C-alpha cells in the first residue's frame, strides 16, 4: 500500500509498504481522509529535525472498516468511522483498537469527520469554563479557532469577540456568527476589547494561535478574576508570560489540551454528535484538498498560509 513518511524538513516521501493486518481487538480501516495538523507542520518545518528511519504520521483520520481482528465485534465490515490514532494516517490503510473508532452517520462526508481535531476543540471548549452569559474573546480563528467559536456559543456565551490578522479568518469569524470581529492589523485589539466590555475585559479569553503576541493580548484583554485559556499549540521555543499581571488579576489559567486517549474519545464522540445534528459546521473551515502524492504541497500551503488557506485535507479516492 501507499503511505507517507517524514524524514526531515520538507521531506515527506510516499512509500510502498506492507498493508497492515488487524491484531486481536483491532479494526483495519481503509482511509478516506486525513487532515493536516499544525503540530506536524512544526516537524516538517524544523531545520534541526532529521531521521534515518521513516516516521509514518497522520492522525486526523476517517474511513471505512474493511476487516476485523480476532475478538473485535463492535463494528461490521463496511461501517463508516472516524478514529483516534497517534500515527500512520497518511496511508491507504491503518489498523486501530476498535475502542478507538466512532461510527459515522451516512450523511456525514469523510472529509468533515476529522475526529481528532474536532474532539480536541470540543475538549478545549469544555475545559474553558464558559458559562451562560459570558463574554468570550477568541484570539485566532483558523480551523481550530473556528471550531472553538462554535463550541463557545453552544456553551452559552452571549457575546463572542473574535481577533485575527488574516482576511480569511476575519471573514470566517463573521460567517460563524462572532458578535464583533477585530482586525488586529487595523486597530488596537486590546483597546477595542476594553471598549466593547466597558473597560472591564472579557470573562474568558481563549488564545488559539500558539504565538507570543496572542498570549500578551490575552493577558491584557481578560478581566480581573477572569479565565485565560491557552489552546494554541506552542512550538518553536519558550514563551514569556506576565506573571505579575496574572497574579494581580487573580486569573484562572487553563491549558486546554488533553493527552488521555479516553478524554480524546469523549471529545470526538461529542463532536460527532454535534456534526451529525447540524450544530457544528465544518465545511466553511476546509479550504485545500490534496491527494497523497501531493502531500508536500499541502505542507507548503500550510506553511506559507496560501491565500484563502484554513485547513488542508489529504483525500483518498
PDB file of C-alpha atoms in Angstrom:
ATOM      1  CA  UNK A   1       0.000   0.000   0.000  1.00  0.00           C
ATOM      2  CA  UNK A   2       0.972   3.662  -0.277  1.00  0.00           C
ATOM      3  CA  UNK A   3       1.910   5.541   2.892  1.00  0.00           C
ATOM      4  CA  UNK A   4       3.638   8.835   3.599  1.00  0.00           C
ATOM      5  CA  UNK A   5       6.593   9.109   5.980  1.00  0.00           C
ATOM      6  CA  UNK A   6       8.620  12.096   7.062  1.00  0.00           C
ATOM      7  CA  UNK A   7      12.427  12.031   7.031  1.00  0.00           C
ATOM      8  CA  UNK A   8      13.331  15.675   7.570  1.00  0.00           C
ATOM      9  CA  UNK A   9      12.276  19.278   6.943  1.00  0.00           C
ATOM     10  CA  UNK A  10      10.277  19.467   3.742  1.00  0.00           C
ATOM     11  CA  UNK A  11      10.963  15.796   3.114  1.00  0.00           C
ATOM     12  CA  UNK A  12       7.837  13.656   3.166  1.00  0.00           C
ATOM     13  CA  UNK A  13       8.021  10.610   0.918  1.00  0.00           C
ATOM     14  CA  UNK A  14       5.216   8.412  -0.336  1.00  0.00           C
ATOM     15  CA  UNK A  15       6.412   4.819   0.008  1.00  0.00           C
ATOM     16  CA  UNK A  16       5.207   1.321  -0.797  1.00  0.00           C
ATOM     17  CA  UNK A  17       4.894  -0.679   2.428  1.00  0.00           C
ATOM     18  CA  UNK A  18       3.067  -3.791   3.555  1.00  0.00           C
ATOM     19  CA  UNK A  19      -0.630  -3.449   4.189  1.00  0.00           C
ATOM     20  CA  UNK A  20      -1.283  -3.910   7.930  1.00  0.00           C
ATOM     21  CA  UNK A  21      -3.362  -6.741   9.333  1.00  0.00           C
ATOM     22  CA  UNK A  22      -5.651  -6.066  12.281  1.00  0.00           C
ATOM     23  CA  UNK A  23      -4.493  -7.674  15.510  1.00  0.00           C
ATOM     24  CA  UNK A  24      -6.776  -9.042  18.227  1.00  0.00           C
ATOM     25  CA  UNK A  25      -9.474  -6.493  19.041  1.00  0.00           C
ATOM     26  CA  UNK A  26      -8.445  -4.239  16.174  1.00  0.00           C
ATOM     27  CA  UNK A  27     -10.061  -2.855  13.037  1.00  0.00           C
ATOM     28  CA  UNK A  28      -8.461  -2.376   9.650  1.00  0.00           C
ATOM     29  CA  UNK A  29      -9.569   0.967   8.230  1.00  0.00           C
ATOM     30  CA  UNK A  30      -9.447   1.984   4.592  1.00  0.00           C
ATOM     31  CA  UNK A  31      -8.529   5.649   4.923  1.00  0.00           C
ATOM     32  CA  UNK A  32     -10.726   8.130   3.073  1.00  0.00           C
ATOM     33  CA  UNK A  33      -9.492  11.409   4.553  1.00  0.00           C
ATOM     34  CA  UNK A  34      -6.695  12.599   6.827  1.00  0.00           C
ATOM     35  CA  UNK A  35      -6.397  16.213   7.901  1.00  0.00           C
ATOM     36  CA  UNK A  36      -3.065  18.001   8.077  1.00  0.00           C
ATOM     37  CA  UNK A  37      -2.307  19.128  11.635  1.00  0.00           C
ATOM     38  CA  UNK A  38      -0.293  22.205  12.581  1.00  0.00           C
ATOM     39  CA  UNK A  39       1.632  20.073  15.098  1.00  0.00           C
ATOM     40  CA  UNK A  40       3.012  18.115  12.139  1.00  0.00           C
ATOM     41  CA  UNK A  41       3.891  21.330  10.355  1.00  0.00           C
ATOM     42  CA  UNK A  42       6.284  22.133  13.188  1.00  0.00           C
ATOM     43  CA  UNK A  43       8.226  18.952  12.482  1.00  0.00           C
ATOM     44  CA  UNK A  44       8.060  19.373   8.693  1.00  0.00           C
ATOM     45  CA  UNK A  45       9.411  22.920   9.027  1.00  0.00           C
ATOM     46  CA  UNK A  46      12.102  22.262  11.661  1.00  0.00           C
ATOM     47  CA  UNK A  47      15.614  22.593  10.131  1.00  0.00           C
ATOM     48  CA  UNK A  48      17.052  20.602  13.042  1.00  0.00           C
ATOM     49  CA  UNK A  49      14.774  17.604  12.527  1.00  0.00           C
ATOM     50  CA  UNK A  50      16.293  14.595  10.769  1.00  0.00           C
ATOM     51  CA  UNK A  51      15.683  10.855  10.976  1.00  0.00           C
ATOM     52  CA  UNK A  52      17.214   7.895   9.178  1.00  0.00           C
ATOM     53  CA  UNK A  53      14.135   5.776   9.831  1.00  0.00           C
ATOM     54  CA  UNK A  54      10.811   6.749   8.259  1.00  0.00           C
ATOM     55  CA  UNK A  55       8.218   8.166  10.631  1.00  0.00           C
ATOM     56  CA  UNK A  56       4.747   7.308   9.411  1.00  0.00           C
ATOM     57  CA  UNK A  57       2.426  10.006  10.644  1.00  0.00           C
ATOM     58  CA  UNK A  58      -1.084  11.487  10.296  1.00  0.00           C
ATOM     59  CA  UNK A  59      -3.774  11.271  12.958  1.00  0.00           C
ATOM     60  CA  UNK A  60      -6.916  13.088  11.747  1.00  0.00           C
ATOM     61  CA  UNK A  61      -8.473  10.053  10.081  1.00  0.00           C
ATOM     62  CA  UNK A  62     -11.826   8.864   8.799  1.00  0.00           C
ATOM     63  CA  UNK A  63     -12.596   5.857   6.640  1.00  0.00           C
ATOM     64  CA  UNK A  64     -14.328   2.505   6.237  1.00  0.00           C
ATOM     65  CA  UNK A  65     -13.909  -0.688   8.259  1.00  0.00           C
ATOM     66  CA  UNK A  66     -12.632  -3.372   5.862  1.00  0.00           C
ATOM     67  CA  UNK A  67     -11.521  -6.147   8.247  1.00  0.00           C
ATOM     68  CA  UNK A  68     -11.925  -7.197  11.871  1.00  0.00           C
ATOM     69  CA  UNK A  69      -9.230  -8.660  14.092  1.00  0.00           C
ATOM     70  CA  UNK A  70      -9.911 -11.648  16.297  1.00  0.00           C
ATOM     71  CA  UNK A  71     -12.382 -10.774  19.041  1.00  0.00           C
ATOM     72  CA  UNK A  72     -13.442  -7.455  17.524  1.00  0.00           C
ATOM     73  CA  UNK A  73     -17.213  -7.329  17.419  1.00  0.00           C
ATOM     74  CA  UNK A  74     -18.428  -3.798  17.941  1.00  0.00           C
ATOM     75  CA  UNK A  75     -18.244  -2.891  14.247  1.00  0.00           C
ATOM     76  CA  UNK A  76     -19.026  -4.566  10.943  1.00  0.00           C
ATOM     77  CA  UNK A  77     -17.180  -4.516   7.650  1.00  0.00           C
ATOM     78  CA  UNK A  78     -18.464  -1.526   5.710  1.00  0.00           C
ATOM     79  CA  UNK A  79     -19.066   0.712   8.729  1.00  0.00           C
ATOM     80  CA  UNK A  80     -18.062   4.328   8.242  1.00  0.00           C
ATOM     81  CA  UNK A  81     -15.908   5.566  11.118  1.00  0.00           C
ATOM     82  CA  UNK A  82     -13.680   8.301  12.437  1.00  0.00           C
ATOM     83  CA  UNK A  83     -10.805   7.144  14.599  1.00  0.00           C
ATOM     84  CA  UNK A  84      -8.347   8.244  17.226  1.00  0.00           C
ATOM     85  CA  UNK A  85      -4.818   7.274  16.322  1.00  0.00           C
ATOM     86  CA  UNK A  86      -1.415   8.726  17.074  1.00  0.00           C
ATOM     87  CA  UNK A  87       0.250   7.919  13.738  1.00  0.00           C
ATOM     88  CA  UNK A  88       0.056   6.272  10.349  1.00  0.00           C
ATOM     89  CA  UNK A  89      -2.976   8.099   8.966  1.00  0.00           C
ATOM     90  CA  UNK A  90      -1.360   9.302   5.743  1.00  0.00           C
ATOM     91  CA  UNK A  91      -1.778   5.853   4.271  1.00  0.00           C
ATOM     92  CA  UNK A  92      -4.265   3.811   2.326  1.00  0.00           C
ATOM     93  CA  UNK A  93      -4.944   1.601   5.357  1.00  0.00           C
ATOM     94  CA  UNK A  94      -4.408   1.848   9.100  1.00  0.00           C
ATOM     95  CA  UNK A  95      -5.252  -0.515  11.972  1.00  0.00           C
ATOM     96  CA  UNK A  96      -6.513   0.652  15.366  1.00  0.00           C
ATOM     97  CA  UNK A  97      -8.062  -0.840  18.507  1.00  0.00           C
ATOM     98  CA  UNK A  98     -11.804  -0.981  17.965  1.00  0.00           C
ATOM     99  CA  UNK A  99     -12.432   1.151  21.054  1.00  0.00           C
ATOM    100  CA  UNK A 100     -10.640   3.987  19.219  1.00  0.00           C
ATOM    101  CA  UNK A 101     -13.289   4.095  16.484  1.00  0.00           C
ATOM    102  CA  UNK A 102     -16.560   6.033  16.426  1.00  0.00           C
ATOM    103  CA  UNK A 103     -19.268   5.199  13.913  1.00  0.00           C
ATOM    104  CA  UNK A 104     -20.336   7.892  11.470  1.00  0.00           C
ATOM    105  CA  UNK A 105     -23.811   8.610  10.194  1.00  0.00           C
ATOM    106  CA  UNK A 106     -24.196   8.011   6.468  1.00  0.00           C
ATOM    107  CA  UNK A 107     -24.866  11.697   5.722  1.00  0.00           C
ATOM    108  CA  UNK A 108     -21.554  12.939   7.177  1.00  0.00           C
ATOM    109  CA  UNK A 109     -18.836  13.274   4.496  1.00  0.00           C
ATOM    110  CA  UNK A 110     -15.494  11.698   5.352  1.00  0.00           C
ATOM    111  CA  UNK A 111     -13.615  14.985   4.939  1.00  0.00           C
ATOM    112  CA  UNK A 112     -15.852  16.569   7.588  1.00  0.00           C
ATOM    113  CA  UNK A 113     -15.329  13.749  10.076  1.00  0.00           C
ATOM    114  CA  UNK A 114     -11.798  14.634  11.198  1.00  0.00           C
ATOM    115  CA  UNK A 115     -12.372  13.239  14.645  1.00  0.00           C
ATOM    116  CA  UNK A 116      -9.134  14.068  16.458  1.00  0.00           C
ATOM    117  CA  UNK A 117      -9.081  17.860  15.912  1.00  0.00           C
ATOM    118  CA  UNK A 118     -12.831  18.141  16.386  1.00  0.00           C
ATOM    119  CA  UNK A 119     -12.535  16.224  19.651  1.00  0.00           C
ATOM    120  CA  UNK A 120      -9.569  18.354  20.675  1.00  0.00           C
ATOM    121  CA  UNK A 121     -11.578  21.539  20.104  1.00  0.00           C
ATOM    122  CA  UNK A 122     -14.612  20.218  21.953  1.00  0.00           C
ATOM    123  CA  UNK A 123     -12.437  19.210  24.911  1.00  0.00           C
ATOM    124  CA  UNK A 124     -10.782  22.618  24.900  1.00  0.00           C
ATOM    125  CA  UNK A 125     -14.170  24.296  24.892  1.00  0.00           C
ATOM    126  CA  UNK A 126     -15.323  22.083  27.758  1.00  0.00           C
ATOM    127  CA  UNK A 127     -12.234  22.974  29.820  1.00  0.00           C
ATOM    128  CA  UNK A 128     -12.685  26.695  29.138  1.00  0.00           C
ATOM    129  CA  UNK A 129     -15.294  27.021  31.871  1.00  0.00           C
ATOM    130  CA  UNK A 130     -17.518  29.229  29.711  1.00  0.00           C
ATOM    131  CA  UNK A 131     -20.839  29.900  31.410  1.00  0.00           C
ATOM    132  CA  UNK A 132     -24.178  31.177  30.155  1.00  0.00           C
ATOM    133  CA  UNK A 133     -23.954  34.932  29.732  1.00  0.00           C
ATOM    134  CA  UNK A 134     -20.184  35.159  29.390  1.00  0.00           C
ATOM    135  CA  UNK A 135     -18.367  37.489  27.054  1.00  0.00           C
ATOM    136  CA  UNK A 136     -15.677  35.455  25.300  1.00  0.00           C
ATOM    137  CA  UNK A 137     -12.716  36.737  23.317  1.00  0.00           C
ATOM    138  CA  UNK A 138     -11.225  34.296  20.824  1.00  0.00           C
ATOM    139  CA  UNK A 139      -7.756  35.182  19.543  1.00  0.00           C
ATOM    140  CA  UNK A 140      -7.092  33.218  16.377  1.00  0.00           C
ATOM    141  CA  UNK A 141      -9.835  31.996  14.049  1.00  0.00           C
ATOM    142  CA  UNK A 142      -8.215  29.316  11.934  1.00  0.00           C
ATOM    143  CA  UNK A 143      -9.578  25.803  11.644  1.00  0.00           C
ATOM    144  CA  UNK A 144      -9.366  25.061  15.380  1.00  0.00           C
ATOM    145  CA  UNK A 145     -10.455  28.543  16.355  1.00  0.00           C
ATOM    146  CA  UNK A 146     -13.490  28.195  14.104  1.00  0.00           C
ATOM    147  CA  UNK A 147     -14.473  25.027  15.946  1.00  0.00           C
ATOM    148  CA  UNK A 148     -13.940  26.663  19.333  1.00  0.00           C
ATOM    149  CA  UNK A 149     -16.003  29.699  18.332  1.00  0.00           C
ATOM    150  CA  UNK A 150     -18.941  27.404  17.647  1.00  0.00           C
ATOM    151  CA  UNK A 151     -18.318  25.479  20.851  1.00  0.00           C
ATOM    152  CA  UNK A 152     -18.268  28.691  22.881  1.00  0.00           C
ATOM    153  CA  UNK A 153     -21.682  29.625  21.552  1.00  0.00           C
ATOM    154  CA  UNK A 154     -23.049  26.190  22.379  1.00  0.00           C
ATOM    155  CA  UNK A 155     -21.647  26.532  25.909  1.00  0.00           C
ATOM    156  CA  UNK A 156     -23.762  29.646  26.417  1.00  0.00           C
ATOM    157  CA  UNK A 157     -21.520  32.598  25.588  1.00  0.00           C
ATOM    158  CA  UNK A 158     -23.804  35.515  24.811  1.00  0.00           C
ATOM    159  CA  UNK A 159     -21.123  37.642  23.176  1.00  0.00           C
ATOM    160  CA  UNK A 160     -18.113  36.437  21.218  1.00  0.00           C
ATOM    161  CA  UNK A 161     -15.387  38.821  20.112  1.00  0.00           C
ATOM    162  CA  UNK A 162     -13.006  37.367  17.541  1.00  0.00           C
ATOM    163  CA  UNK A 163      -9.496  38.686  16.864  1.00  0.00           C
ATOM    164  CA  UNK A 164      -7.261  37.844  13.913  1.00  0.00           C
ATOM    165  CA  UNK A 165      -4.988  39.368  11.284  1.00  0.00           C
ATOM    166  CA  UNK A 166      -5.724  37.315   8.154  1.00  0.00           C
ATOM    167  CA  UNK A 167      -8.611  38.297   5.841  1.00  0.00           C
ATOM    168  CA  UNK A 168      -9.684  34.647   5.549  1.00  0.00           C
ATOM    169  CA  UNK A 169     -10.014  34.271   9.305  1.00  0.00           C
ATOM    170  CA  UNK A 170     -11.767  37.591   9.758  1.00  0.00           C
ATOM    171  CA  UNK A 171     -14.299  36.604   7.114  1.00  0.00           C
ATOM    172  CA  UNK A 172     -14.706  33.161   8.702  1.00  0.00           C
ATOM    173  CA  UNK A 173     -15.396  34.640  12.137  1.00  0.00           C
ATOM    174  CA  UNK A 174     -18.207  36.699  10.675  1.00  0.00           C
ATOM    175  CA  UNK A 175     -19.690  33.680   8.887  1.00  0.00           C
ATOM    176  CA  UNK A 176     -19.631  31.673  12.101  1.00  0.00           C
ATOM    177  CA  UNK A 177     -21.551  34.339  13.992  1.00  0.00           C
ATOM    178  CA  UNK A 178     -18.995  36.292  16.024  1.00  0.00           C
ATOM    179  CA  UNK A 179     -20.684  39.349  17.512  1.00  0.00           C
ATOM    180  CA  UNK A 180     -17.655  41.529  16.867  1.00  0.00           C
ATOM    181  CA  UNK A 181     -14.589  40.880  14.720  1.00  0.00           C
ATOM    182  CA  UNK A 182     -11.350  42.785  15.257  1.00  0.00           C
ATOM    183  CA  UNK A 183      -8.701  43.054  12.570  1.00  0.00           C
ATOM    184  CA  UNK A 184      -5.555  43.428  14.664  1.00  0.00           C
ATOM    185  CA  UNK A 185      -3.666  44.859  11.674  1.00  0.00           C
ATOM    186  CA  UNK A 186      -6.004  47.844  11.571  1.00  0.00           C
ATOM    187  CA  UNK A 187      -6.777  48.640  15.206  1.00  0.00           C
ATOM    188  CA  UNK A 188      -5.509  48.071  18.719  1.00  0.00           C
ATOM    189  CA  UNK A 189      -7.178  44.806  19.682  1.00  0.00           C
ATOM    190  CA  UNK A 190      -6.889  45.312  23.439  1.00  0.00           C
ATOM    191  CA  UNK A 191      -8.254  48.863  23.304  1.00  0.00           C
ATOM    192  CA  UNK A 192     -11.193  47.698  21.202  1.00  0.00           C
ATOM    193  CA  UNK A 193     -11.945  44.764  23.536  1.00  0.00           C
ATOM    194  CA  UNK A 194     -11.901  47.061  26.545  1.00  0.00           C
ATOM    195  CA  UNK A 195     -14.189  49.473  24.717  1.00  0.00           C
ATOM    196  CA  UNK A 196     -16.636  46.667  23.952  1.00  0.00           C
ATOM    197  CA  UNK A 197     -16.589  45.458  27.578  1.00  0.00           C
ATOM    198  CA  UNK A 198     -16.945  48.874  29.279  1.00  0.00           C
ATOM    199  CA  UNK A 199     -13.325  48.793  30.355  1.00  0.00           C
ATOM    200  CA  UNK A 200     -13.603  45.518  32.281  1.00  0.00           C
ATOM    201  CA  UNK A 201     -12.226  42.971  29.836  1.00  0.00           C
ATOM    202  CA  UNK A 202     -13.716  39.646  28.837  1.00  0.00           C
ATOM    203  CA  UNK A 203     -14.903  36.910  31.175  1.00  0.00           C
ATOM    204  CA  UNK A 204     -12.988  34.320  29.169  1.00  0.00           C
ATOM    205  CA  UNK A 205     -10.163  34.844  26.676  1.00  0.00           C
ATOM    206  CA  UNK A 206      -9.121  31.894  24.529  1.00  0.00           C
ATOM    207  CA  UNK A 207      -5.703  32.062  22.862  1.00  0.00           C
ATOM    208  CA  UNK A 208      -5.785  29.826  19.778  1.00  0.00           C
ATOM    209  CA  UNK A 209      -2.728  30.847  17.758  1.00  0.00           C
ATOM    210  CA  UNK A 210       0.319  29.387  19.506  1.00  0.00           C
ATOM    211  CA  UNK A 211       2.041  32.779  19.229  1.00  0.00           C
ATOM    212  CA  UNK A 212       3.687  35.015  21.813  1.00  0.00           C
ATOM    213  CA  UNK A 213       1.740  38.100  20.767  1.00  0.00           C
ATOM    214  CA  UNK A 214      -1.582  36.379  21.324  1.00  0.00           C
ATOM    215  CA  UNK A 215      -0.587  35.457  24.882  1.00  0.00           C
ATOM    216  CA  UNK A 216       0.259  39.107  25.541  1.00  0.00           C
ATOM    217  CA  UNK A 217      -3.064  40.264  24.116  1.00  0.00           C
ATOM    218  CA  UNK A 218      -4.964  37.653  26.098  1.00  0.00           C
ATOM    219  CA  UNK A 219      -3.338  38.766  29.349  1.00  0.00           C
ATOM    220  CA  UNK A 220      -4.436  42.361  28.765  1.00  0.00           C
ATOM    221  CA  UNK A 221      -7.901  41.533  27.444  1.00  0.00           C
ATOM    222  CA  UNK A 222      -9.174  39.302  30.259  1.00  0.00           C
ATOM    223  CA  UNK A 223     -10.981  40.866  33.210  1.00  0.00           C
ATOM    224  CA  UNK A 224      -9.966  40.663  36.856  1.00  0.00           C
ATOM    225  CA  UNK A 225     -10.776  37.139  38.111  1.00  0.00           C
ATOM    226  CA  UNK A 226     -11.396  36.034  34.558  1.00  0.00           C
ATOM    227  CA  UNK A 227     -10.198  32.905  32.773  1.00  0.00           C
ATOM    228  CA  UNK A 228      -7.314  32.787  30.319  1.00  0.00           C
ATOM    229  CA  UNK A 229      -7.440  29.631  28.215  1.00  0.00           C
ATOM    230  CA  UNK A 230      -4.306  28.565  26.344  1.00  0.00           C
ATOM    231  CA  UNK A 231      -5.444  26.435  23.452  1.00  0.00           C
ATOM    232  CA  UNK A 232      -2.830  27.368  20.858  1.00  0.00           C
ATOM    233  CA  UNK A 233      -0.217  24.715  20.168  1.00  0.00           C
ATOM    234  CA  UNK A 234       3.033  26.478  21.048  1.00  0.00           C
ATOM    235  CA  UNK A 235       6.080  25.366  19.072  1.00  0.00           C
ATOM    236  CA  UNK A 236       9.491  26.772  18.243  1.00  0.00           C
ATOM    237  CA  UNK A 237      10.866  27.796  21.610  1.00  0.00           C
ATOM    238  CA  UNK A 238       9.844  29.108  25.011  1.00  0.00           C
ATOM    239  CA  UNK A 239       7.221  31.767  25.681  1.00  0.00           C
ATOM    240  CA  UNK A 240       7.279  34.746  28.050  1.00  0.00           C
ATOM    241  CA  UNK A 241       4.313  35.399  30.311  1.00  0.00           C
ATOM    242  CA  UNK A 242       3.472  38.378  32.518  1.00  0.00           C
ATOM    243  CA  UNK A 243       3.101  36.540  35.799  1.00  0.00           C
ATOM    244  CA  UNK A 244       2.733  39.827  37.665  1.00  0.00           C
ATOM    245  CA  UNK A 245      -0.379  40.654  35.642  1.00  0.00           C
ATOM    246  CA  UNK A 246      -1.697  37.109  36.095  1.00  0.00           C
ATOM    247  CA  UNK A 247      -1.134  37.399  39.857  1.00  0.00           C
ATOM    248  CA  UNK A 248      -2.615  40.872  40.148  1.00  0.00           C
ATOM    249  CA  UNK A 249      -5.720  39.952  38.186  1.00  0.00           C
ATOM    250  CA  UNK A 250      -6.117  36.656  40.038  1.00  0.00           C
ATOM    251  CA  UNK A 251      -6.636  34.803  36.791  1.00  0.00           C
ATOM    252  CA  UNK A 252      -7.607  31.202  36.316  1.00  0.00           C
ATOM    253  CA  UNK A 253      -5.214  29.978  33.611  1.00  0.00           C
ATOM    254  CA  UNK A 254      -6.253  26.815  31.784  1.00  0.00           C
ATOM    255  CA  UNK A 255      -4.109  24.697  29.481  1.00  0.00           C
ATOM    256  CA  UNK A 256      -6.853  23.263  27.322  1.00  0.00           C
ATOM    257  CA  UNK A 257      -5.283  20.151  25.826  1.00  0.00           C
ATOM    258  CA  UNK A 258      -5.834  16.514  26.719  1.00  0.00           C
ATOM    259  CA  UNK A 259      -3.431  13.603  26.377  1.00  0.00           C
ATOM    260  CA  UNK A 260      -5.506  10.732  27.773  1.00  0.00           C
ATOM    261  CA  UNK A 261      -6.937   8.687  24.857  1.00  0.00           C
ATOM    262  CA  UNK A 262     -10.225   8.282  26.714  1.00  0.00           C
ATOM    263  CA  UNK A 263     -10.548  12.059  27.043  1.00  0.00           C
ATOM    264  CA  UNK A 264      -9.831  12.408  23.334  1.00  0.00           C
ATOM    265  CA  UNK A 265     -12.515   9.842  22.530  1.00  0.00           C
ATOM    266  CA  UNK A 266     -15.061  11.606  24.713  1.00  0.00           C
ATOM    267  CA  UNK A 267     -14.433  14.842  22.846  1.00  0.00           C
ATOM    268  CA  UNK A 268     -14.657  13.093  19.476  1.00  0.00           C
ATOM    269  CA  UNK A 269     -17.990  11.492  20.397  1.00  0.00           C
ATOM    270  CA  UNK A 270     -19.339  14.887  21.433  1.00  0.00           C
ATOM    271  CA  UNK A 271     -18.096  16.487  18.241  1.00  0.00           C
ATOM    272  CA  UNK A 272     -19.578  13.786  16.017  1.00  0.00           C
ATOM    273  CA  UNK A 273     -22.989  14.148  17.675  1.00  0.00           C
ATOM    274  CA  UNK A 274     -22.911  17.893  17.055  1.00  0.00           C
ATOM    275  CA  UNK A 275     -21.730  17.370  13.489  1.00  0.00           C
ATOM    276  CA  UNK A 276     -24.413  14.798  12.723  1.00  0.00           C
ATOM    277  CA  UNK A 277     -27.148  17.020  14.185  1.00  0.00           C
ATOM    278  CA  UNK A 278     -26.035  20.053  12.198  1.00  0.00           C
ATOM    279  CA  UNK A 279     -24.981  22.040  15.258  1.00  0.00           C
ATOM    280  CA  UNK A 280     -21.323  22.110  14.207  1.00  0.00           C
ATOM    281  CA  UNK A 281     -20.279  23.434  10.784  1.00  0.00           C
ATOM    282  CA  UNK A 282     -17.100  22.013   9.255  1.00  0.00           C
ATOM    283  CA  UNK A 283     -17.372  22.807   5.552  1.00  0.00           C
ATOM    284  CA  UNK A 284     -16.516  26.537   5.951  1.00  0.00           C
ATOM    285  CA  UNK A 285     -13.283  25.564   7.738  1.00  0.00           C
ATOM    286  CA  UNK A 286     -11.858  23.329   4.987  1.00  0.00           C
ATOM    287  CA  UNK A 287     -10.069  25.157   2.207  1.00  0.00           C
ATOM    288  CA  UNK A 288      -7.487  22.959   0.463  1.00  0.00           C
ATOM    289  CA  UNK A 289      -7.585  19.339  -0.735  1.00  0.00           C
ATOM    290  CA  UNK A 290      -4.701  17.177  -1.943  1.00  0.00           C
ATOM    291  CA  UNK A 291      -4.038  13.612  -2.977  1.00  0.00           C
ATOM    292  CA  UNK A 292      -1.415  11.640  -1.058  1.00  0.00           C
ATOM    293  CA  UNK A 293       1.169  12.155  -3.806  1.00  0.00           C
ATOM    294  CA  UNK A 294       0.910  15.923  -3.274  1.00  0.00           C
ATOM    295  CA  UNK A 295       1.346  15.882   0.492  1.00  0.00           C
ATOM    296  CA  UNK A 296       4.450  18.110   0.426  1.00  0.00           C
ATOM    297  CA  UNK A 297       2.445  20.718  -1.469  1.00  0.00           C
ATOM    298  CA  UNK A 298      -0.156  20.539   1.306  1.00  0.00           C
ATOM    299  CA  UNK A 299       2.526  21.294   3.883  1.00  0.00           C
ATOM    300  CA  UNK A 300       3.869  24.134   1.722  1.00  0.00           C
ATOM    301  CA  UNK A 301       0.399  25.670   1.605  1.00  0.00           C
ATOM    302  CA  UNK A 302       0.034  25.345   5.378  1.00  0.00           C
ATOM    303  CA  UNK A 303       3.467  26.841   5.998  1.00  0.00           C
ATOM    304  CA  UNK A 304       3.003  29.802   3.671  1.00  0.00           C
ATOM    305  CA  UNK A 305      -0.648  30.332   4.558  1.00  0.00           C
ATOM    306  CA  UNK A 306      -1.570  30.368   0.889  1.00  0.00           C
ATOM    307  CA  UNK A 307      -4.303  32.884   0.121  1.00  0.00           C
ATOM    308  CA  UNK A 308      -7.574  31.548   1.477  1.00  0.00           C
ATOM    309  CA  UNK A 309      -5.869  28.822   3.493  1.00  0.00           C
ATOM    310  CA  UNK A 310      -7.626  27.475   6.586  1.00  0.00           C
ATOM    311  CA  UNK A 311      -7.170  23.701   6.566  1.00  0.00           C
ATOM    312  CA  UNK A 312      -5.647  21.102   4.236  1.00  0.00           C
ATOM    313  CA  UNK A 313      -7.082  17.611   3.907  1.00  0.00           C
ATOM    314  CA  UNK A 314      -5.466  14.629   2.216  1.00  0.00           C
ATOM    315  CA  UNK A 315      -8.117  12.562   0.469  1.00  0.00           C
ATOM    316  CA  UNK A 316      -8.016   9.013  -0.887  1.00  0.00           C
ATOM    317  CA  UNK A 317     -10.176   8.094  -3.872  1.00  0.00           C
TER     318      UNK A 317
END
